[in-house]
Amino acid sequence: MRKLFMAMAMILGFLGTSASATSLTDTLMSSLGVSEKQASGGAGSLMKYAQGNLSKDDFSKVSSSIPDMSSLLSAAPSGGKKSSGLGDLGDMASALGGDSVAGIASLASSFSDLGLGTDMIQKFIPVILQYVQGSGGDGVMKLLEGALK
């Protein structure tokens, strides 16, 4: 009987541990009310943007704090649609604090391909930063934050 109880406790402990681990996609879905495709594609698009602004070493640090990074990067749309106007790009450039209009245009196009407005980019960023801070710490979160600005 004691062995049975101990085995059940181990199983429940294991299930509790894995059930409490929430993916970035799940976090975005619950926080922002977006679909799984939108959450993973939007996060992947932002990670590709960040990857272009980080050294290989720094991006590796960010990647290690997001267990499903390779699937997120794969889920990012290619950004095939053209942006509707430079006004949106200018607004996003100033909101992100970046100078790369081409990178921002690609990001806006990717979000558009997912059926998301450019305003969702600013909603994704704090959720992703908070997730990375919880999984990778303040230093990794600050690296990512700098790459997204």
mmCIF file of N, CA and C in Angstrom:
data_model
loop_
_atom_site.group_PDB
_atom_site.id
_atom_site.type_symbol
_atom_site.label_atom_id
_atom_site.label_comp_id
_atom_site.label_asym_id
_atom_site.label_seq_id
_atom_site.Cartn_x
_atom_site.Cartn_y
_atom_site.Cartn_z
ATOM 1 N N MET A 1 0.820 -1.187 0.000
ATOM 2 C CA MET A 1 0.000 0.000 0.000
ATOM 3 C C MET A 1 0.870 1.261 0.000
ATOM 4 N N ARG A 2 1.904 1.245 0.804
ATOM 5 C CA ARG A 2 2.783 2.400 0.876
ATOM 6 C C ARG A 2 3.453 2.647 -0.472
ATOM 7 N N LYS A 3 3.873 1.584 -1.156
ATOM 8 C CA LYS A 3 4.505 1.727 -2.471
ATOM 9 C C LYS A 3 3.527 2.340 -3.475
ATOM 10 N N LEU A 4 2.280 1.930 -3.403
ATOM 11 C CA LEU A 4 1.262 2.467 -4.295
ATOM 12 C C LEU A 4 1.074 3.963 -4.041
ATOM 13 N N PHE A 5 1.011 4.343 -2.761
ATOM 14 C CA PHE A 5 0.852 5.748 -2.410
ATOM 15 C C PHE A 5 2.036 6.573 -2.919
ATOM 16 N N MET A 6 3.245 6.073 -2.731
ATOM 17 C CA MET A 6 4.440 6.789 -3.171
ATOM 18 C C MET A 6 4.465 6.915 -4.697
ATOM 19 N N ALA A 7 4.062 5.858 -5.394
ATOM 20 C CA ALA A 7 4.029 5.913 -6.860
ATOM 21 C C ALA A 7 3.018 6.949 -7.330
ATOM 22 N N MET A 8 1.856 6.989 -6.688
ATOM 23 C CA MET A 8 0.838 7.971 -7.059
ATOM 24 C C MET A 8 1.330 9.389 -6.785
ATOM 25 N N ALA A 9 2.001 9.587 -5.669
ATOM 26 C CA ALA A 9 2.526 10.906 -5.332
ATOM 27 C C ALA A 9 3.562 11.365 -6.363
ATOM 28 N N MET A 10 4.402 10.424 -6.815
ATOM 29 C CA MET A 10 5.406 10.764 -7.829
ATOM 30 C C MET A 10 4.731 11.147 -9.142
ATOM 31 N N ILE A 11 3.706 10.390 -9.530
ATOM 32 C CA ILE A 11 2.996 10.680 -10.772
ATOM 33 C C ILE A 11 2.304 12.030 -10.679
ATOM 34 N N LEU A 12 1.628 12.273 -9.571
ATOM 35 C CA LEU A 12 0.944 13.556 -9.402
ATOM 36 C C LEU A 12 1.936 14.712 -9.371
ATOM 37 N N GLY A 13 3.061 14.522 -8.748
ATOM 38 C CA GLY A 13 4.093 15.552 -8.714
ATOM 39 C C GLY A 13 4.618 15.849 -10.101
ATOM 40 N N PHE A 14 4.836 14.793 -10.882
ATOM 41 C CA PHE A 14 5.301 14.972 -12.251
ATOM 42 C C PHE A 14 4.261 15.702 -13.092
ATOM 43 N N LEU A 15 3.010 15.303 -12.971
ATOM 44 C CA LEU A 15 1.954 15.951 -13.727
ATOM 45 C C LEU A 15 1.790 17.408 -13.317
ATOM 46 N N GLY A 16 1.908 17.673 -12.047
ATOM 47 C CA GLY A 16 1.789 19.056 -11.565
ATOM 48 C C GLY A 16 2.889 19.932 -12.107
ATOM 49 N N THR A 17 4.086 19.386 -12.196
ATOM 50 C CA THR A 17 5.201 20.157 -12.711
ATOM 51 C C THR A 17 5.017 20.471 -14.183
ATOM 52 N N SER A 18 4.656 19.473 -14.981
ATOM 53 C CA SER A 18 4.532 19.732 -16.411
ATOM 54 C C SER A 18 3.291 20.549 -16.729
ATOM 55 N N ALA A 19 2.257 20.415 -15.937
ATOM 56 C CA ALA A 19 1.035 21.169 -16.200
ATOM 57 C C ALA A 19 1.215 22.650 -15.876
ATOM 58 N N SER A 20 2.115 22.954 -14.952
ATOM 59 C CA SER A 20 2.291 24.350 -14.575
ATOM 60 C C SER A 20 3.185 25.109 -15.564
ATOM 61 N N ALA A 21 3.951 24.376 -16.371
ATOM 62 C CA ALA A 21 4.798 25.027 -17.367
ATOM 63 C C ALA A 21 3.926 25.452 -18.547
ATOM 64 N N THR A 22 3.885 26.741 -18.793
ATOM 65 C CA THR A 22 3.050 27.282 -19.858
ATOM 66 C C THR A 22 3.955 27.798 -20.968
ATOM 67 N N SER A 23 3.621 27.447 -22.196
ATOM 68 C CA SER A 23 4.430 27.907 -23.325
ATOM 69 C C SER A 23 4.159 29.384 -23.599
ATOM 70 N N LEU A 24 5.053 29.990 -24.346
ATOM 71 C CA LEU A 24 4.859 31.390 -24.740
ATOM 72 C C LEU A 24 3.590 31.526 -25.581
ATOM 73 N N THR A 25 3.352 30.560 -26.454
ATOM 74 C CA THR A 25 2.146 30.591 -27.278
ATOM 75 C C THR A 25 0.894 30.588 -26.408
ATOM 76 N N ASP A 26 0.858 29.697 -25.419
ATOM 77 C CA ASP A 26 -0.291 29.640 -24.508
ATOM 78 C C ASP A 26 -0.450 30.946 -23.738
ATOM 79 N N THR A 27 0.666 31.508 -23.314
ATOM 80 C CA THR A 27 0.634 32.769 -22.570
ATOM 81 C C THR A 27 0.046 33.888 -23.429
ATOM 82 N N LEU A 28 0.486 33.974 -24.676
ATOM 83 C CA LEU A 28 -0.039 35.002 -25.584
ATOM 84 C C LEU A 28 -1.518 34.784 -25.871
ATOM 85 N N MET A 29 -1.910 33.528 -26.070
ATOM 86 C CA MET A 29 -3.323 33.229 -26.347
ATOM 87 C C MET A 29 -4.206 33.668 -25.183
ATOM 88 N N SER A 30 -3.791 33.341 -23.970
ATOM 89 C CA SER A 30 -4.627 33.683 -22.813
ATOM 90 C C SER A 30 -4.568 35.167 -22.479
ATOM 91 N N SER A 31 -3.429 35.795 -22.676
ATOM 92 C CA SER A 31 -3.290 37.218 -22.345
ATOM 93 C C SER A 31 -3.942 38.145 -23.363
ATOM 94 N N LEU A 32 -3.865 37.770 -24.637
ATOM 95 C CA LEU A 32 -4.304 38.679 -25.698
ATOM 96 C C LEU A 32 -5.538 38.196 -26.453
ATOM 97 N N GLY A 33 -5.992 36.998 -26.171
ATOM 98 C CA GLY A 33 -7.181 36.476 -26.842
ATOM 99 C C GLY A 33 -6.982 36.213 -28.331
ATOM 100 N N VAL A 34 -5.769 35.827 -28.715
ATOM 101 C CA VAL A 34 -5.480 35.527 -30.107
ATOM 102 C C VAL A 34 -5.489 34.010 -30.311
ATOM 103 N N SER A 35 -5.564 33.588 -31.560
ATOM 104 C CA SER A 35 -5.556 32.162 -31.873
ATOM 105 C C SER A 35 -4.142 31.601 -31.703
ATOM 106 N N GLU A 36 -4.042 30.290 -31.715
ATOM 107 C CA GLU A 36 -2.726 29.647 -31.597
ATOM 108 C C GLU A 36 -1.819 30.044 -32.765
ATOM 109 N N LYS A 37 -2.377 30.076 -33.976
ATOM 110 C CA LYS A 37 -1.603 30.457 -35.159
ATOM 111 C C LYS A 37 -1.121 31.905 -35.048
ATOM 112 N N GLN A 38 -2.000 32.788 -34.574
ATOM 113 C CA GLN A 38 -1.617 34.191 -34.414
ATOM 114 C C GLN A 38 -0.557 34.352 -33.327
ATOM 115 N N ALA A 39 -0.718 33.639 -32.222
ATOM 116 C CA ALA A 39 0.238 33.737 -31.117
ATOM 117 C C ALA A 39 1.616 33.248 -31.539
ATOM 118 N N SER A 40 1.684 32.064 -32.134
ATOM 119 C CA SER A 40 2.986 31.520 -32.513
ATOM 120 C C SER A 40 3.591 32.294 -33.688
ATOM 121 N N GLY A 41 2.772 32.684 -34.656
ATOM 122 C CA GLY A 41 3.285 33.449 -35.792
ATOM 123 C C GLY A 41 3.744 34.841 -35.400
ATOM 124 N N GLY A 42 2.974 35.509 -34.533
ATOM 125 C CA GLY A 42 3.360 36.838 -34.072
ATOM 126 C C GLY A 42 4.626 36.805 -33.234
ATOM 127 N N ALA A 43 4.705 35.837 -32.333
ATOM 128 C CA ALA A 43 5.915 35.702 -31.506
ATOM 129 C C ALA A 43 7.111 35.361 -32.386
ATOM 130 N N GLY A 44 6.909 34.477 -33.355
ATOM 131 C CA GLY A 44 7.992 34.117 -34.259
ATOM 132 C C GLY A 44 8.471 35.297 -35.079
ATOM 133 N N SER A 45 7.540 36.121 -35.524
ATOM 134 C CA SER A 45 7.903 37.323 -36.293
ATOM 135 C C SER A 45 8.730 38.279 -35.442
ATOM 136 N N LEU A 46 8.316 38.470 -34.197
ATOM 137 C CA LEU A 46 9.074 39.349 -33.301
ATOM 138 C C LEU A 46 10.444 38.758 -32.970
ATOM 139 N N MET A 47 10.520 37.439 -32.846
ATOM 140 C CA MET A 47 11.805 36.802 -32.561
ATOM 141 C C MET A 47 12.743 36.915 -33.762
ATOM 142 N N LYS A 48 12.205 36.801 -34.982
ATOM 143 C CA LYS A 48 13.042 36.991 -36.171
ATOM 144 C C LYS A 48 13.556 38.429 -36.237
ATOM 145 N N TYR A 49 12.691 39.375 -35.899
ATOM 146 C CA TYR A 49 13.099 40.788 -35.871
ATOM 147 C C TYR A 49 14.215 40.982 -34.837
ATOM 148 N N ALA A 50 14.017 40.406 -33.654
ATOM 149 C CA ALA A 50 15.032 40.514 -32.598
ATOM 150 C C ALA A 50 16.337 39.843 -33.014
ATOM 151 N N GLN A 51 16.219 38.700 -33.678
ATOM 152 C CA GLN A 51 17.398 37.960 -34.109
ATOM 153 C C GLN A 51 18.276 38.819 -35.022
ATOM 154 N N GLY A 52 17.644 39.621 -35.856
ATOM 155 C CA GLY A 52 18.390 40.511 -36.740
ATOM 156 C C GLY A 52 19.061 41.662 -36.016
ATOM 157 N N ASN A 53 18.662 41.909 -34.770
ATOM 158 C CA ASN A 53 19.218 43.017 -33.994
ATOM 159 C C ASN A 53 20.125 42.562 -32.850
ATOM 160 N N LEU A 54 20.335 41.259 -32.746
ATOM 161 C CA LEU A 54 21.168 40.714 -31.673
ATOM 162 C C LEU A 54 22.352 39.956 -32.252
ATOM 163 N N SER A 55 23.421 39.884 -31.484
ATOM 164 C CA SER A 55 24.537 39.020 -31.874
ATOM 165 C C SER A 55 24.078 37.572 -31.749
ATOM 166 N N LYS A 56 24.804 36.678 -32.382
ATOM 167 C CA LYS A 56 24.460 35.251 -32.322
ATOM 168 C C LYS A 56 24.461 34.762 -30.873
ATOM 169 N N ASP A 57 25.434 35.210 -30.105
ATOM 170 C CA ASP A 57 25.537 34.832 -28.687
ATOM 171 C C ASP A 57 24.336 35.319 -27.875
ATOM 172 N N ASP A 58 23.967 36.583 -28.073
ATOM 173 C CA ASP A 58 22.847 37.143 -27.325
ATOM 174 C C ASP A 58 21.526 36.494 -27.731
ATOM 175 N N PHE A 59 21.363 36.209 -29.039
ATOM 176 C CA PHE A 59 20.133 35.553 -29.461
ATOM 177 C C PHE A 59 20.059 34.135 -28.897
ATOM 178 N N SER A 60 21.189 33.504 -28.744
ATOM 179 C CA SER A 60 21.223 32.165 -28.139
ATOM 180 C C SER A 60 20.731 32.215 -26.691
ATOM 181 N N LYS A 61 21.100 33.272 -25.983
ATOM 182 C CA LYS A 61 20.620 33.442 -24.607
ATOM 183 C C LYS A 61 19.110 33.614 -24.573
ATOM 184 N N VAL A 62 18.582 34.419 -25.489
ATOM 185 C CA VAL A 62 17.137 34.619 -25.570
ATOM 186 C C VAL A 62 16.456 33.305 -25.947
ATOM 187 N N SER A 63 17.011 32.617 -26.926
ATOM 188 C CA SER A 63 16.434 31.348 -27.391
ATOM 189 C C SER A 63 16.343 30.315 -26.281
ATOM 190 N N SER A 64 17.363 30.280 -25.439
ATOM 191 C CA SER A 64 17.361 29.276 -24.367
ATOM 192 C C SER A 64 16.290 29.565 -23.316
ATOM 193 N N SER A 65 15.768 30.773 -23.290
ATOM 194 C CA SER A 65 14.715 31.096 -22.317
ATOM 195 C C SER A 65 13.314 30.831 -22.871
ATOM 196 N N ILE A 66 13.241 30.457 -24.150
ATOM 197 C CA ILE A 66 11.955 30.142 -24.779
ATOM 198 C C ILE A 66 12.059 28.742 -25.365
ATOM 199 N N PRO A 67 11.548 27.744 -24.651
ATOM 200 C CA PRO A 67 11.727 26.354 -25.066
ATOM 201 C C PRO A 67 11.249 26.027 -26.480
ATOM 202 N N ASP A 68 10.249 26.703 -26.974
ATOM 203 C CA ASP A 68 9.706 26.378 -28.292
ATOM 204 C C ASP A 68 10.151 27.364 -29.381
ATOM 205 N N MET A 69 11.361 27.914 -29.228
ATOM 206 C CA MET A 69 11.845 28.953 -30.149
ATOM 207 C C MET A 69 11.874 28.491 -31.598
ATOM 208 N N SER A 70 12.368 27.293 -31.878
ATOM 209 C CA SER A 70 12.471 26.866 -33.276
ATOM 210 C C SER A 70 11.100 26.757 -33.925
ATOM 211 N N SER A 71 10.095 26.303 -33.190
ATOM 212 C CA SER A 71 8.756 26.213 -33.772
ATOM 213 C C SER A 71 8.147 27.608 -33.944
ATOM 214 N N LEU A 72 8.483 28.540 -33.061
ATOM 215 C CA LEU A 72 7.998 29.918 -33.219
ATOM 216 C C LEU A 72 8.588 30.560 -34.473
ATOM 217 N N LEU A 73 9.887 30.384 -34.659
ATOM 218 C CA LEU A 73 10.535 30.956 -35.835
ATOM 219 C C LEU A 73 9.949 30.358 -37.117
ATOM 220 N N SER A 74 9.643 29.076 -37.079
ATOM 221 C CA SER A 74 9.036 28.411 -38.239
ATOM 222 C C SER A 74 7.615 28.891 -38.493
ATOM 223 N N ALA A 75 6.915 29.306 -37.439
ATOM 224 C CA ALA A 75 5.519 29.736 -37.554
ATOM 225 C C ALA A 75 5.381 31.164 -38.080
ATOM 226 N N ALA A 76 6.477 31.911 -38.099
ATOM 227 C CA ALA A 76 6.418 33.302 -38.564
ATOM 228 C C ALA A 76 6.114 33.343 -40.053
ATOM 229 N N PRO A 77 5.111 34.130 -40.441
ATOM 230 C CA PRO A 77 4.819 34.263 -41.877
ATOM 231 C C PRO A 77 5.985 34.913 -42.597
ATOM 232 N N SER A 78 6.049 34.691 -43.884
ATOM 233 C CA SER A 78 7.151 35.262 -44.655
ATOM 234 C C SER A 78 6.990 36.757 -44.879
ATOM 235 N N GLY A 79 5.802 37.293 -44.602
ATOM 236 C CA GLY A 79 5.588 38.731 -44.771
ATOM 237 C C GLY A 79 5.392 39.120 -46.218
ATOM 238 N N GLY A 80 4.641 38.303 -46.938
ATOM 239 C CA GLY A 80 4.453 38.514 -48.368
ATOM 240 C C GLY A 80 3.574 39.691 -48.734
ATOM 241 N N LYS A 81 2.637 40.091 -47.910
ATOM 242 C CA LYS A 81 1.761 41.215 -48.244
ATOM 243 C C LYS A 81 2.504 42.529 -48.104
ATOM 244 N N LYS A 82 2.130 43.468 -48.912
ATOM 245 C CA LYS A 82 2.727 44.805 -48.826
ATOM 246 C C LYS A 82 1.985 45.622 -47.778
ATOM 247 N N SER A 83 2.717 46.497 -47.109
ATOM 248 C CA SER A 83 2.097 47.372 -46.127
ATOM 249 C C SER A 83 1.190 48.374 -46.822
ATOM 250 N N SER A 84 0.149 48.770 -46.149
ATOM 251 C CA SER A 84 -0.841 49.651 -46.764
ATOM 252 C C SER A 84 -0.401 51.108 -46.839
ATOM 253 N N GLY A 85 0.590 51.527 -46.057
ATOM 254 C CA GLY A 85 0.977 52.929 -46.136
ATOM 255 C C GLY A 85 2.146 53.256 -45.238
ATOM 256 N N LEU A 86 2.852 54.301 -45.589
ATOM 257 C CA LEU A 86 4.002 54.707 -44.796
ATOM 258 C C LEU A 86 3.605 55.290 -43.457
ATOM 259 N N GLY A 87 2.401 55.768 -43.320
ATOM 260 C CA GLY A 87 1.957 56.297 -42.031
ATOM 261 C C GLY A 87 1.999 55.234 -40.953
ATOM 262 N N ASP A 88 1.518 54.040 -41.270
ATOM 263 C CA ASP A 88 1.574 52.940 -40.313
ATOM 264 C C ASP A 88 3.016 52.594 -39.966
ATOM 265 N N LEU A 89 3.890 52.581 -40.971
ATOM 266 C CA LEU A 89 5.290 52.250 -40.734
ATOM 267 C C LEU A 89 5.964 53.298 -39.860
ATOM 268 N N GLY A 90 5.658 54.554 -40.118
ATOM 269 C CA GLY A 90 6.239 55.619 -39.305
ATOM 270 C C GLY A 90 5.792 55.516 -37.862
ATOM 271 N N ASP A 91 4.518 55.230 -37.662
ATOM 272 C CA ASP A 91 4.007 55.059 -36.299
ATOM 273 C C ASP A 91 4.694 53.902 -35.609
ATOM 274 N N MET A 92 4.851 52.799 -36.335
ATOM 275 C CA MET A 92 5.497 51.643 -35.731
ATOM 276 C C MET A 92 6.966 51.894 -35.481
ATOM 277 N N ALA A 93 7.637 52.569 -36.404
ATOM 278 C CA ALA A 93 9.058 52.850 -36.222
ATOM 279 C C ALA A 93 9.280 53.639 -34.941
ATOM 280 N N SER A 94 8.438 54.648 -34.710
ATOM 281 C CA SER A 94 8.606 55.433 -33.491
ATOM 282 C C SER A 94 8.187 54.641 -32.257
ATOM 283 N N ALA A 95 7.162 53.795 -32.380
ATOM 284 C CA ALA A 95 6.721 52.994 -31.232
ATOM 285 C C ALA A 95 7.773 51.976 -30.839
ATOM 286 N N LEU A 96 8.433 51.382 -31.835
ATOM 287 C CA LEU A 96 9.472 50.402 -31.549
ATOM 288 C C LEU A 96 10.815 51.067 -31.286
ATOM 289 N N GLY A 97 10.925 52.344 -31.645
ATOM 290 C CA GLY A 97 12.168 53.061 -31.406
ATOM 291 C C GLY A 97 13.262 52.670 -32.383
ATOM 292 N N GLY A 98 12.905 51.985 -33.463
ATOM 293 C CA GLY A 98 13.909 51.503 -34.399
ATOM 294 C C GLY A 98 14.057 52.385 -35.611
ATOM 295 N N ASP A 99 15.139 52.152 -36.332
ATOM 296 C CA ASP A 99 15.415 52.926 -37.527
ATOM 297 C C ASP A 99 15.195 52.113 -38.799
ATOM 298 N N SER A 100 15.079 50.817 -38.690
ATOM 299 C CA SER A 100 14.995 49.970 -39.863
ATOM 300 C C SER A 100 13.568 49.889 -40.385
ATOM 301 N N VAL A 101 13.263 50.727 -41.381
ATOM 302 C CA VAL A 101 11.920 50.725 -41.958
ATOM 303 C C VAL A 101 11.647 49.385 -42.631
ATOM 304 N N ALA A 102 12.658 48.797 -43.281
ATOM 305 C CA ALA A 102 12.470 47.507 -43.957
ATOM 306 C C ALA A 102 12.118 46.419 -42.951
ATOM 307 N N GLY A 103 12.822 46.380 -41.825
ATOM 308 C CA GLY A 103 12.539 45.381 -40.797
ATOM 309 C C GLY A 103 11.160 45.570 -40.197
ATOM 310 N N ILE A 104 10.790 46.812 -39.979
ATOM 311 C CA ILE A 104 9.480 47.112 -39.402
ATOM 312 C C ILE A 104 8.385 46.814 -40.418
ATOM 313 N N ALA A 105 8.656 47.100 -41.697
ATOM 314 C CA ALA A 105 7.667 46.799 -42.735
ATOM 315 C C ALA A 105 7.423 45.302 -42.817
ATOM 316 N N SER A 106 8.484 44.528 -42.700
ATOM 317 C CA SER A 106 8.356 43.072 -42.722
ATOM 318 C C SER A 106 7.559 42.580 -41.519
ATOM 319 N N LEU A 107 7.815 43.169 -40.374
ATOM 320 C CA LEU A 107 7.095 42.817 -39.154
ATOM 321 C C LEU A 107 5.609 43.151 -39.286
ATOM 322 N N ALA A 108 5.317 44.334 -39.804
ATOM 323 C CA ALA A 108 3.925 44.751 -40.006
ATOM 324 C C ALA A 108 3.238 43.832 -41.005
ATOM 325 N N SER A 109 3.948 43.461 -42.044
ATOM 326 C CA SER A 109 3.390 42.577 -43.060
ATOM 327 C C SER A 109 3.100 41.196 -42.476
ATOM 328 N N SER A 110 3.999 40.693 -41.644
ATOM 329 C CA SER A 110 3.792 39.388 -41.006
ATOM 330 C C SER A 110 2.552 39.403 -40.117
ATOM 331 N N PHE A 111 2.395 40.450 -39.335
ATOM 332 C CA PHE A 111 1.219 40.556 -38.468
ATOM 333 C C PHE A 111 -0.051 40.661 -39.312
ATOM 334 N N SER A 112 0.027 41.399 -40.413
ATOM 335 C CA SER A 112 -1.110 41.514 -41.312
ATOM 336 C C SER A 112 -1.476 40.151 -41.908
ATOM 337 N N ASP A 113 -0.472 39.378 -42.294
ATOM 338 C CA ASP A 113 -0.707 38.037 -42.833
ATOM 339 C C ASP A 113 -1.421 37.141 -41.824
ATOM 340 N N LEU A 114 -1.238 37.425 -40.552
ATOM 341 C CA LEU A 114 -1.874 36.643 -39.482
ATOM 342 C C LEU A 114 -3.261 37.183 -39.127
ATOM 343 N N GLY A 115 -3.679 38.254 -39.802
ATOM 344 C CA GLY A 115 -4.976 38.856 -39.498
ATOM 345 C C GLY A 115 -4.930 39.750 -38.267
ATOM 346 N N LEU A 116 -3.744 40.236 -37.942
ATOM 347 C CA LEU A 116 -3.555 41.105 -36.778
ATOM 348 C C LEU A 116 -3.167 42.501 -37.242
ATOM 349 N N GLY A 117 -3.683 43.516 -36.562
ATOM 350 C CA GLY A 117 -3.314 44.887 -36.864
ATOM 351 C C GLY A 117 -1.942 45.211 -36.313
ATOM 352 N N THR A 118 -1.352 46.277 -36.816
ATOM 353 C CA THR A 118 -0.033 46.681 -36.339
ATOM 354 C C THR A 118 -0.053 47.064 -34.860
ATOM 355 N N ASP A 119 -1.233 47.438 -34.348
ATOM 356 C CA ASP A 119 -1.333 47.770 -32.926
ATOM 357 C C ASP A 119 -1.048 46.555 -32.033
ATOM 358 N N MET A 120 -1.228 45.359 -32.593
ATOM 359 C CA MET A 120 -0.980 44.151 -31.801
ATOM 360 C C MET A 120 0.502 43.926 -31.527
ATOM 361 N N ILE A 121 1.359 44.512 -32.343
ATOM 362 C CA ILE A 121 2.796 44.364 -32.105
ATOM 363 C C ILE A 121 3.134 44.908 -30.722
ATOM 364 N N GLN A 122 2.610 46.105 -30.409
ATOM 365 C CA GLN A 122 2.880 46.705 -29.104
ATOM 366 C C GLN A 122 2.214 45.930 -27.969
ATOM 367 N N LYS A 123 1.203 45.137 -28.265
ATOM 368 C CA LYS A 123 0.569 44.320 -27.231
ATOM 369 C C LYS A 123 1.330 43.016 -27.009
ATOM 370 N N PHE A 124 1.950 42.475 -28.060
ATOM 371 C CA PHE A 124 2.725 41.245 -27.943
ATOM 372 C C PHE A 124 4.004 41.467 -27.131
ATOM 373 N N ILE A 125 4.664 42.604 -27.383
ATOM 374 C CA ILE A 125 5.991 42.835 -26.805
ATOM 375 C C ILE A 125 6.021 42.734 -25.280
ATOM 376 N N PRO A 126 5.157 43.422 -24.521
ATOM 377 C CA PRO A 126 5.262 43.305 -23.060
ATOM 378 C C PRO A 126 4.964 41.897 -22.542
ATOM 379 N N VAL A 127 4.082 41.174 -23.211
ATOM 380 C CA VAL A 127 3.775 39.801 -22.791
ATOM 381 C C VAL A 127 5.000 38.915 -23.006
ATOM 382 N N ILE A 128 5.645 39.075 -24.156
ATOM 383 C CA ILE A 128 6.846 38.290 -24.453
ATOM 384 C C ILE A 128 7.967 38.647 -23.496
ATOM 385 N N LEU A 129 8.157 39.938 -23.237
ATOM 386 C CA LEU A 129 9.219 40.362 -22.315
ATOM 387 C C LEU A 129 8.995 39.811 -20.910
ATOM 388 N N GLN A 130 7.759 39.833 -20.459
ATOM 389 C CA GLN A 130 7.460 39.301 -19.127
ATOM 390 C C GLN A 130 7.728 37.790 -19.083
ATOM 391 N N TYR A 131 7.361 37.085 -20.147
ATOM 392 C CA TYR A 131 7.604 35.649 -20.215
ATOM 393 C C TYR A 131 9.102 35.367 -20.148
ATOM 394 N N VAL A 132 9.891 36.094 -20.948
ATOM 395 C CA VAL A 132 11.333 35.898 -20.994
ATOM 396 C C VAL A 132 11.974 36.263 -19.652
ATOM 397 N N GLN A 133 11.467 37.285 -19.008
ATOM 398 C CA GLN A 133 11.996 37.659 -17.699
ATOM 399 C C GLN A 133 11.777 36.526 -16.700
ATOM 400 N N GLY A 134 10.595 35.904 -16.745
ATOM 401 C CA GLY A 134 10.296 34.799 -15.837
ATOM 402 C C GLY A 134 11.099 33.549 -16.120
ATOM 403 N N SER A 135 11.439 33.319 -17.377
ATOM 404 C CA SER A 135 12.159 32.090 -17.716
ATOM 405 C C SER A 135 13.667 32.278 -17.847
ATOM 406 N N GLY A 136 14.102 33.503 -18.188
ATOM 407 C CA GLY A 136 15.527 33.723 -18.408
ATOM 408 C C GLY A 136 16.163 34.763 -17.514
ATOM 409 N N GLY A 137 15.348 35.491 -16.769
ATOM 410 C CA GLY A 137 15.878 36.501 -15.868
ATOM 411 C C GLY A 137 15.914 37.893 -16.483
ATOM 412 N N ASP A 138 16.280 38.858 -15.646
ATOM 413 C CA ASP A 138 16.294 40.270 -16.049
ATOM 414 C C ASP A 138 17.276 40.558 -17.176
ATOM 415 N N GLY A 139 18.464 39.944 -17.103
ATOM 416 C CA GLY A 139 19.485 40.208 -18.111
ATOM 417 C C GLY A 139 19.048 39.809 -19.504
ATOM 418 N N VAL A 140 18.456 38.632 -19.625
ATOM 419 C CA VAL A 140 17.985 38.146 -20.928
ATOM 420 C C VAL A 140 16.811 38.986 -21.403
ATOM 421 N N MET A 141 15.929 39.340 -20.486
ATOM 422 C CA MET A 141 14.795 40.185 -20.845
ATOM 423 C C MET A 141 15.283 41.525 -21.380
ATOM 424 N N LYS A 142 16.309 42.098 -20.764
ATOM 425 C CA LYS A 142 16.834 43.390 -21.223
ATOM 426 C C LYS A 142 17.498 43.279 -22.601
ATOM 427 N N LEU A 143 18.148 42.144 -22.870
ATOM 428 C CA LEU A 143 18.709 41.925 -24.207
ATOM 429 C C LEU A 143 17.602 41.956 -25.262
ATOM 430 N N LEU A 144 16.535 41.209 -24.982
ATOM 431 C CA LEU A 144 15.421 41.144 -25.919
ATOM 432 C C LEU A 144 14.740 42.499 -26.044
ATOM 433 N N GLU A 145 14.559 43.168 -24.942
ATOM 434 C CA GLU A 145 13.913 44.477 -24.966
ATOM 435 C C GLU A 145 14.692 45.442 -25.854
ATOM 436 N N GLY A 146 16.009 45.420 -25.732
ATOM 437 C CA GLY A 146 16.847 46.283 -26.553
ATOM 438 C C GLY A 146 16.750 45.954 -28.036
ATOM 439 N N ALA A 147 16.589 44.674 -28.346
ATOM 440 C CA ALA A 147 16.489 44.245 -29.746
ATOM 441 C C ALA A 147 15.146 44.592 -30.361
ATOM 442 N N LEU A 148 14.133 44.749 -29.533
ATOM 443 C CA LEU A 148 12.802 45.054 -30.039
ATOM 444 C C LEU A 148 12.532 46.550 -30.087
ATOM 445 N N LYS A 149 13.491 47.366 -29.696
ATOM 446 C CA LYS A 149 13.312 48.826 -29.722
ATOM 447 C C LYS A 149 14.034 49.418 -30.889
#
